Coordinates of C-alpha atoms and ligand atoms in Angstrom, one line a residue:
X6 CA -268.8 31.5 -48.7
X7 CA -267.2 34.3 -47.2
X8 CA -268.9 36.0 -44.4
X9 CA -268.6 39.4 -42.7
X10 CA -268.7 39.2 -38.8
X11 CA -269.0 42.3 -36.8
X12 CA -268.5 42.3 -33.4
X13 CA -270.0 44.2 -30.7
X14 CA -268.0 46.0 -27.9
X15 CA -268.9 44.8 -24.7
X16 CA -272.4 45.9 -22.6
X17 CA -274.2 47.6 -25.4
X18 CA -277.8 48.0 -25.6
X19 CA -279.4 44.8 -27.4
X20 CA -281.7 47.4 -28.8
X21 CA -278.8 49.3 -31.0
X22 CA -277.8 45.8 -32.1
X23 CA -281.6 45.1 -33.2
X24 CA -281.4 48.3 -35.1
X25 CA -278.4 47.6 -36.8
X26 CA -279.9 43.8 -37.8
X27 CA -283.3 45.7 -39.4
X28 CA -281.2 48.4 -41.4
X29 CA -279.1 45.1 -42.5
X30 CA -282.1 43.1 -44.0
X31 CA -283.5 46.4 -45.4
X32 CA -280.1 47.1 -47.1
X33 CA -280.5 43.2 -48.8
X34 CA -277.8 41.2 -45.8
X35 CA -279.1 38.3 -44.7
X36 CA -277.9 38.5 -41.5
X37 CA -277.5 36.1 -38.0
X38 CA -277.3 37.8 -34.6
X39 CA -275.4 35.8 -31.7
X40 CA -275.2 37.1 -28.1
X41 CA -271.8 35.4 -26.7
X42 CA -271.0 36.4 -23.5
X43 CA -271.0 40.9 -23.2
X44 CA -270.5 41.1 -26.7
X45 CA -273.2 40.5 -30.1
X46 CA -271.9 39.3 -33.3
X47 CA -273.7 39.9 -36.3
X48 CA -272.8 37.6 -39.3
X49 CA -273.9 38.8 -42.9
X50 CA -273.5 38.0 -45.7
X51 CA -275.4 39.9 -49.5
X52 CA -278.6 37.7 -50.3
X53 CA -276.4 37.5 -53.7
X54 CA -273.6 35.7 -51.7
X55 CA -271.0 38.4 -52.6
X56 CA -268.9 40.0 -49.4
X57 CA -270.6 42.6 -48.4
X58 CA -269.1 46.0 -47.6
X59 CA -268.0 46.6 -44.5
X60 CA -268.4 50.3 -44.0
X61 CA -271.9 49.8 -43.4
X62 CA -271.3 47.9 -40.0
X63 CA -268.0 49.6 -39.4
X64 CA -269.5 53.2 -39.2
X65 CA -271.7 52.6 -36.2
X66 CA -270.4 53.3 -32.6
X67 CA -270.8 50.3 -30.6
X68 CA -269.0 47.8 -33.4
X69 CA -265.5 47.5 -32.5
X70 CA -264.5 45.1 -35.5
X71 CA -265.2 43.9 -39.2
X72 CA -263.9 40.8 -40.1
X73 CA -264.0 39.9 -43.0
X74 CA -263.8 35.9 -42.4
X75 CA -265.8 32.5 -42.3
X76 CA -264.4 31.9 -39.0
X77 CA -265.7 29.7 -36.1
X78 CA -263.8 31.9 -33.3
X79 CA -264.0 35.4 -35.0
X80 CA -262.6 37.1 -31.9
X81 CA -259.1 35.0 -31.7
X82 CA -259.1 35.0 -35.5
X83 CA -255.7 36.0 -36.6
X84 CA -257.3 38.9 -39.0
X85 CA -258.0 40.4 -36.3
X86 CA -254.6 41.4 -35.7
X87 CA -252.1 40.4 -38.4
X88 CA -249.0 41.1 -36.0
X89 CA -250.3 39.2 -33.0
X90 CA -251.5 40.6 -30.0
X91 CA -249.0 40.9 -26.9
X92 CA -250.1 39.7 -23.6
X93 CA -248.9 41.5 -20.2
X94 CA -248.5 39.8 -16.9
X95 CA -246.8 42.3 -14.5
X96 CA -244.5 43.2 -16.8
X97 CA -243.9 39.8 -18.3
X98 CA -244.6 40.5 -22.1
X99 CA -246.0 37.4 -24.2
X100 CA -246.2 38.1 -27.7
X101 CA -244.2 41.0 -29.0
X102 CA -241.3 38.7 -30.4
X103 CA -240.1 37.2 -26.7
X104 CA -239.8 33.9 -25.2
X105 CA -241.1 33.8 -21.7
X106 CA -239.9 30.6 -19.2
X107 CA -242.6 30.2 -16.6
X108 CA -241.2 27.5 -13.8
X109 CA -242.1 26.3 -10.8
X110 CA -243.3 23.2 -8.3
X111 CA -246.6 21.3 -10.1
X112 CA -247.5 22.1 -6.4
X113 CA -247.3 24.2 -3.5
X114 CA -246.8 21.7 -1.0
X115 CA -245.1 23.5 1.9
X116 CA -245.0 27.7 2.1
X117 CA -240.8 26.9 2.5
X118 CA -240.7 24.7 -0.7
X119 CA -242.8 27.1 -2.6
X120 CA -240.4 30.2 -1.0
X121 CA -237.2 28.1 -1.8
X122 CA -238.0 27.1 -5.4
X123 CA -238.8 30.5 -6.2
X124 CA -236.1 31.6 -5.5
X125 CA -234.2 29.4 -7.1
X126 CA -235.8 29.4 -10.6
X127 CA -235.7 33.3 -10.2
X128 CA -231.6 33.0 -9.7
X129 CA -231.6 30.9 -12.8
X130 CA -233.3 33.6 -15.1
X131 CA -236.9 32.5 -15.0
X132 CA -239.5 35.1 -15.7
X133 CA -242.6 34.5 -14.4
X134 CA -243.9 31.6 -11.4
X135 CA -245.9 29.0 -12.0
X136 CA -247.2 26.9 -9.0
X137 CA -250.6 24.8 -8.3
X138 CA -252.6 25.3 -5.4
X139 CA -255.8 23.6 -6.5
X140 CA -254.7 20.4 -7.7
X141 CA -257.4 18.5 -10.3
X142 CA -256.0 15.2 -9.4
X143 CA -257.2 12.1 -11.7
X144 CA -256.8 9.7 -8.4
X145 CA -259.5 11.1 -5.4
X146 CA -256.9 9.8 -3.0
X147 CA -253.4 11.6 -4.2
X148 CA -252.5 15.0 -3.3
X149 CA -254.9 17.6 -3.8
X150 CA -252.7 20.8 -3.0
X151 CA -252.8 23.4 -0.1
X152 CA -256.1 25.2 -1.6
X153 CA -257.1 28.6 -0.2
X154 CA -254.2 28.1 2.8
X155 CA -251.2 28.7 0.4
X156 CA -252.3 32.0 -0.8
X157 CA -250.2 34.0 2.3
X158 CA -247.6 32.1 1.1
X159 CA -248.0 33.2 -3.1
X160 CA -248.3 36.5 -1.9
X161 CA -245.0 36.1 -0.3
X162 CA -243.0 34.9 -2.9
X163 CA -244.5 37.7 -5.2
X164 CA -243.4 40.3 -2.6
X165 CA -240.1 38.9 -2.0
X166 CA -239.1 37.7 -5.6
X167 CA -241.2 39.6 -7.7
X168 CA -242.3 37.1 -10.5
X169 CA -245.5 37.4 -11.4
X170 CA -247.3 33.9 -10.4
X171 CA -249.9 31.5 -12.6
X172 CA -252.1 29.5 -10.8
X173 CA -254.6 26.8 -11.6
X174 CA -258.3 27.4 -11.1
X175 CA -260.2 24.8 -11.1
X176 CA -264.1 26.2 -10.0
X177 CA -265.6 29.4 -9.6
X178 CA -266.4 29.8 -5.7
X179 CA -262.2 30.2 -5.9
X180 CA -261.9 33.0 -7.9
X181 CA -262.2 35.7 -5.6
X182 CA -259.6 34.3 -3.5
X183 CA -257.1 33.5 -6.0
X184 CA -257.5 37.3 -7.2
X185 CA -256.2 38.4 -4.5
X186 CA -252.9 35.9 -4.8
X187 CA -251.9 35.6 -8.5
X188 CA -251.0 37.6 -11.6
X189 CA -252.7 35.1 -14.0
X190 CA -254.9 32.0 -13.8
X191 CA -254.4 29.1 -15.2
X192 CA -257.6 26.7 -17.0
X193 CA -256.2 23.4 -16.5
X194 CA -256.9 20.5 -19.8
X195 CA -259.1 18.8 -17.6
X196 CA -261.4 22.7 -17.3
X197 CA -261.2 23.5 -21.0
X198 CA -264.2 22.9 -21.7
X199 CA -265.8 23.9 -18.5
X200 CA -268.4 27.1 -19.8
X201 CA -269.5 28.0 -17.2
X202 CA -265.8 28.6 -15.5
X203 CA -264.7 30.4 -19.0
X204 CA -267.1 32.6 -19.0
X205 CA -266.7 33.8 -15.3
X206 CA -263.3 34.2 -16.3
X207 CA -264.4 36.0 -19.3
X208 CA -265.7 39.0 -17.1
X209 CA -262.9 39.5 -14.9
X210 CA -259.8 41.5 -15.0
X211 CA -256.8 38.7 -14.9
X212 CA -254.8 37.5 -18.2
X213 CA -255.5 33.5 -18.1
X214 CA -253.4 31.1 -19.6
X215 CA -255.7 28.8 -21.4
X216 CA -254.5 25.2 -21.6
X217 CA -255.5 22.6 -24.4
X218 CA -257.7 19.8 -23.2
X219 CA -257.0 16.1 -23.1
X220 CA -258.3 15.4 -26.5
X221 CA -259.3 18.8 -27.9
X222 CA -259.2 19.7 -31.1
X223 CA -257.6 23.3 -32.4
X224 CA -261.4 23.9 -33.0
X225 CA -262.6 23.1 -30.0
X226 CA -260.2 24.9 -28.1
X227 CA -260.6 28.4 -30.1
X228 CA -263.4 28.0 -29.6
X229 CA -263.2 27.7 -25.4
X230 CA -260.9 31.1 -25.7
X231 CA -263.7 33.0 -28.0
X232 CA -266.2 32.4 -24.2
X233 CA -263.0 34.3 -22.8
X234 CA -262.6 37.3 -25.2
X235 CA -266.7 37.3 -26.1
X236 CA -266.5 38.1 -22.1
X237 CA -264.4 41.1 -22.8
X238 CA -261.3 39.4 -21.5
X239 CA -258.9 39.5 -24.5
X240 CA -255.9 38.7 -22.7
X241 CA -255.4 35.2 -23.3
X242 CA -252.6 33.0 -23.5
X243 CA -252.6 29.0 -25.6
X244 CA -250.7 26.5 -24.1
X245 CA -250.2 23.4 -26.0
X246 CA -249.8 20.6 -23.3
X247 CA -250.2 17.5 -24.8
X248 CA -252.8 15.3 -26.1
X249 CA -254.2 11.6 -25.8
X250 CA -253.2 9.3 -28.2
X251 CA -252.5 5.3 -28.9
X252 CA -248.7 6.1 -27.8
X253 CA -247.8 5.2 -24.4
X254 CA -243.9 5.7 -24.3
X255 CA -245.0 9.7 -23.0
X256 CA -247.5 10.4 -21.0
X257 CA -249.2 12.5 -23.8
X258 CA -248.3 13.1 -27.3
X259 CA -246.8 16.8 -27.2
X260 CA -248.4 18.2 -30.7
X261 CA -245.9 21.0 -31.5
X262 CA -247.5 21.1 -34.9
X263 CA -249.8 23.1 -33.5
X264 CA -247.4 25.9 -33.0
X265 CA -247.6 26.9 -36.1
X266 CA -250.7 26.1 -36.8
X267 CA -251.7 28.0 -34.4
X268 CA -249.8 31.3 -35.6
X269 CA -251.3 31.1 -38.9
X270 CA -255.2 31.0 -37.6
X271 CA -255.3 33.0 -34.2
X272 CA -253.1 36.5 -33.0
X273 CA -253.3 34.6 -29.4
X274 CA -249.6 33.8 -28.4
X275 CA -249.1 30.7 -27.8
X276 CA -246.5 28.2 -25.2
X277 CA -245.9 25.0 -24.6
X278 CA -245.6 22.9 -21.4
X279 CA -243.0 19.6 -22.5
X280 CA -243.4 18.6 -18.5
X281 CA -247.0 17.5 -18.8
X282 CA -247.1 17.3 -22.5
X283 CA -243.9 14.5 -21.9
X284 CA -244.3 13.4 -18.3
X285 CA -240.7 12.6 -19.0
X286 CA -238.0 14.6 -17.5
X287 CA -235.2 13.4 -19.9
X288 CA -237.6 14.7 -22.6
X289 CA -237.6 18.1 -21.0
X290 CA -234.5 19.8 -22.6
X291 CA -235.0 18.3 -26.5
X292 CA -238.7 19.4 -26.6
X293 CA -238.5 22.8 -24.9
X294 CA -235.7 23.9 -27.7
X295 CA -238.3 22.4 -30.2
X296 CA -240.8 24.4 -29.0
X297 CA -238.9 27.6 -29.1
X298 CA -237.5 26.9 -32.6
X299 CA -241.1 26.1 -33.6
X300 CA -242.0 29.6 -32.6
X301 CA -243.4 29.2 -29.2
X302 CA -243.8 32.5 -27.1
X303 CA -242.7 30.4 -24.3
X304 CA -242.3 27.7 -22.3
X305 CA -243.7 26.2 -18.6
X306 CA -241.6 23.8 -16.9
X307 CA -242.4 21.9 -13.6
X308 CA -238.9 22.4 -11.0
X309 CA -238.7 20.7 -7.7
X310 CA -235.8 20.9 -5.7
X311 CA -235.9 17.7 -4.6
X312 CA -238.0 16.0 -7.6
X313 CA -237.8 12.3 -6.1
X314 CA -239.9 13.7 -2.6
X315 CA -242.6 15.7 -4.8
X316 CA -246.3 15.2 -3.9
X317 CA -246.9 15.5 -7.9
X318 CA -245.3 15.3 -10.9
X319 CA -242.0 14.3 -9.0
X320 CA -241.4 12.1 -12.3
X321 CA -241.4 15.2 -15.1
X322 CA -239.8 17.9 -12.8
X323 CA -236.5 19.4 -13.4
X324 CA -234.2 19.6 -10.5
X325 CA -232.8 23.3 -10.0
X326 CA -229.1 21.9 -12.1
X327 CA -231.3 20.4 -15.0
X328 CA -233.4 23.8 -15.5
X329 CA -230.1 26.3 -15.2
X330 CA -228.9 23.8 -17.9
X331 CA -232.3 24.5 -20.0
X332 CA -232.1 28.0 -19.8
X333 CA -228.0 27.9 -21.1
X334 CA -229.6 25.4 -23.6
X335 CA -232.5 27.8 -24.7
X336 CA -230.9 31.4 -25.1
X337 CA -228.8 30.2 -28.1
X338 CA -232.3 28.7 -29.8
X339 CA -234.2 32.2 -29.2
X340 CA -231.4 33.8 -30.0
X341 CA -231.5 32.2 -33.1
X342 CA -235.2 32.7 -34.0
X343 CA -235.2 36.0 -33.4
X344 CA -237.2 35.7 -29.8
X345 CA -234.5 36.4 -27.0
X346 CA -235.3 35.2 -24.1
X347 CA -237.8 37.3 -21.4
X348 CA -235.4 37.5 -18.0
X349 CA -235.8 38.4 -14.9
X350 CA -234.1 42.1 -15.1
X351 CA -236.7 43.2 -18.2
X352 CA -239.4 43.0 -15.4
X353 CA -240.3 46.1 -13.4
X354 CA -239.4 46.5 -10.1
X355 CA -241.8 45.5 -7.8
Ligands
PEP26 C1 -250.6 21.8 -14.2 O1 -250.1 22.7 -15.0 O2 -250.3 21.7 -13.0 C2 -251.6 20.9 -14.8 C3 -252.3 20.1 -14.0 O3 -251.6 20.9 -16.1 P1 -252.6 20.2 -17.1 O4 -253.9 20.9 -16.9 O5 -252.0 20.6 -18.5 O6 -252.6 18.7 -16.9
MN27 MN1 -248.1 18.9 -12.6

C-alpha cells in the first residue's frame, strides 16, 4: 500500500512534530513517527488505505518534503528529485550530466610519491584526487598508510595542483583532522555499515563518497546513505566497487547492473571504481568504458607510477601511460552518452 512520508527539516522541535502526529490521527491517518538522525519522518497512510493528501503535511513549516512513496530510504528516493541531484566538490560537479575521473595512489606512501602522482594524473586530464591515508587493511601486518602524518602533504598537493582530494575515513576520532586535509571523505566497503561513523558524518559539512560494502545489498546500502542525509548531509556520492561472489577470476564481481538500477530508484549520482571492483589492471580500460556507457557519473581509478613497488594495490593500479590511454579511451564513450568528460580546466582556480 502506498504510503505518504513527510520528512522533517533538520533540528526542529520534537514538540511541532508531536502536534502534527495528533492533528494526523484526529484528521483519520494512521500515522508512524521515526526520529533518524536531525530529521523526523512521519509515515501515514488514511485508516481506509487510500493515499492520503499531501497538503495537509506539506503546509506546515518545518516539513521540507512529501513523498508520496513506500520507500525504505525516503530521503535518497529518486521522487525526491526526478532529475537527480548534483553533487559539488570544489568545483568538481557530479551529477548534472558529467563524468568525473577521480585517480590516484590506493596510498599515500611517501609525501614525494603522493606530490609526483598528482601531478601526473592532473597532466593527464583527471579531475579530482583520490588517495588513502588510513588504510583498512584485511592483513594486520601489511601496510597501514601514513595516517594523520600525510595530511601536510594532501594539503600540498591541493595547493599546488588544485584537485580537490577524497580520502578514506575509517573511525571517528579522525575526522577532525581529515577536515582540515580533504575536500571529500571516503566510507570504505569494509565501513558501510559502520552507524555510528555514518551518522557522525551525517552532521558535518563535507560531501562523502559512500562506497558499497563487501556483500551489501542495494537495500542495505540506501539504506547506510539515508543515516547520511537523515543527518542533514545530503551531499552524497554511490560508488559501486564490487561485490563477493563464488567467482574467483576477479577479485570481486563488479555489478554494473546496479548503475542503472540505481538511477531508476535514488537521485544520488552514482560511480564506479573497476580497480577494486576488478583487482585486475588489464580489466581496467574495458570496465571503466562500461561503466560510463552504463551511465556512470564517474569513475575512480588507482595510478601508481611505478605500480610493481606499490605498498597496495600495486596489482590493479594503472601506470601513468595506461591511464592517459583511459582517458583517450573514455572521452569518445561520454561523448557518446551525452556525459562529456569533467577536466581539469572546468575547475575553478584555486
Ligand atoms: C580504497 O578505495 O582505497 C579502498 C580501500 O576501497 P574499498 O573500500 O572499496 O575496498
Ligand atoms: Mn586500494
Amino acid at each position: 500500500m502506498t504510503e505518504l512520508v513527510a520528512i522533517s527539516h533538520v533540528d526542529v522541535p520534537q514538540s511541532e512534530v508531536n502536534t502534527l502526529v495528533d492533528e494526523a490521527v484526529a484528521a483519520g491517518y494512521s500515522v508512524a513517527l521515526h526520529r533518524a538522525g536531525r530529521r523526523f519522518l512521519v509515515f501515514a497512510r488514511s485508516a481506509h488505505g487510500a493515499v492520503p493528501g499531501t497538503e495537509f503535511f506539506r503546509a506546515k513549516s518545518y516539513i521540507s518534503d512529501v513523498v508520496l512513496e513506500n520507500s525504505l530510504h525516503p530521503l535518497g528516493d529518486r521522487v525526491r528529485h526526478p532529475q537527480g541531484s548534483v553533487v559539488e566538490v570544489g568545483g568538481v560537479r557530479f551529477g548534472g550530466g558529467n563524468t568525473v575521473i577521480i585517480a590516484g595512489p590506493c596510498s599515500a606512501e611517501t609525501p614525494e610519491l603522493l606530490l609526483e602522482t598528482a601531478a601526473q594524473v592532473r597532466e593527464a586530464g583527471a579531475s579530482m584526487l583520490r588517495v588513502g591515508v588510513f588504510k583498512p587493511r584485511t592483513s594486520p601486518y601489511a601496510f597501514q598508510g601514513l595516517g594523520a602524518g600525510a595530511f601536510e602533504a594532501l594539503r600540498e598537493a591541493r595547493s599546488r595542483y588544485g584537485l580537490p582530494i577524497v580520502s578514506e575515513i575509517i573511525s571517528v576520532s579522525e575526522l577532525d583532522g581529515l577536515l582540515t586535509a580533504v575536500d571529500m571523505l571516503q566510507v570504505g566497503a569494509r565501513n558501510m555499515q559502520n552507524y555510528p561513523l555514518l551518522s557522525a558524518l551525517g552532521t558535518c559539512d563535507r560531501p562523502v563518497l559512500l562506497k558499497r560494502g563487501l556483500a551489501a545489498t542495494v537495500d542495505e546500502w540506501l539504506s547506510a546513505a539515508e543515516y547520511l542525509m537523515a543527518g542533514g548531509n545530503e551531499r552524497v556520492v554511490l560508488c559501486e566497487r564490487g561485490i563477493r561472489t563464488y567467482e574467483r577470476t576477479t577479485r570481486f564481481t563488479l555489478d554494473l547492473g546496479v548503475v542503472p538500477v540505481l538511477k531508476g530508484r535514488t537521485h544520488l549520482p552514482v560511480i564506479v571504481d573497476p580497480s577494486h571492483g576488478t583487482g585486475r589492471v588489464d580489466l581496467v580500460h574495458p570496465m571503466s568504458r562500461a561503466a560510463v556507457a552504463a551511465g556512470a557519473d564517474g569513475v575512480i581509478v588507482e595510478v601508481h607510477p611505478r605500480p610493481a613497488q606499490a605498498l597496495s594495490d600495486g596489482f590493479q593500479s594503472l601506470d601513468l601511460p595506461g591511464f592517459k590511454q583511459l582517458m583517450t579511451e573514455l572521452e569518445p564513450v561520454a561523448q557518446a552518452v551525452g556525459r562529456p568528460l569533467h577536466t581539469y580546466s572546468d575547475l575553478q582556480p584555486v
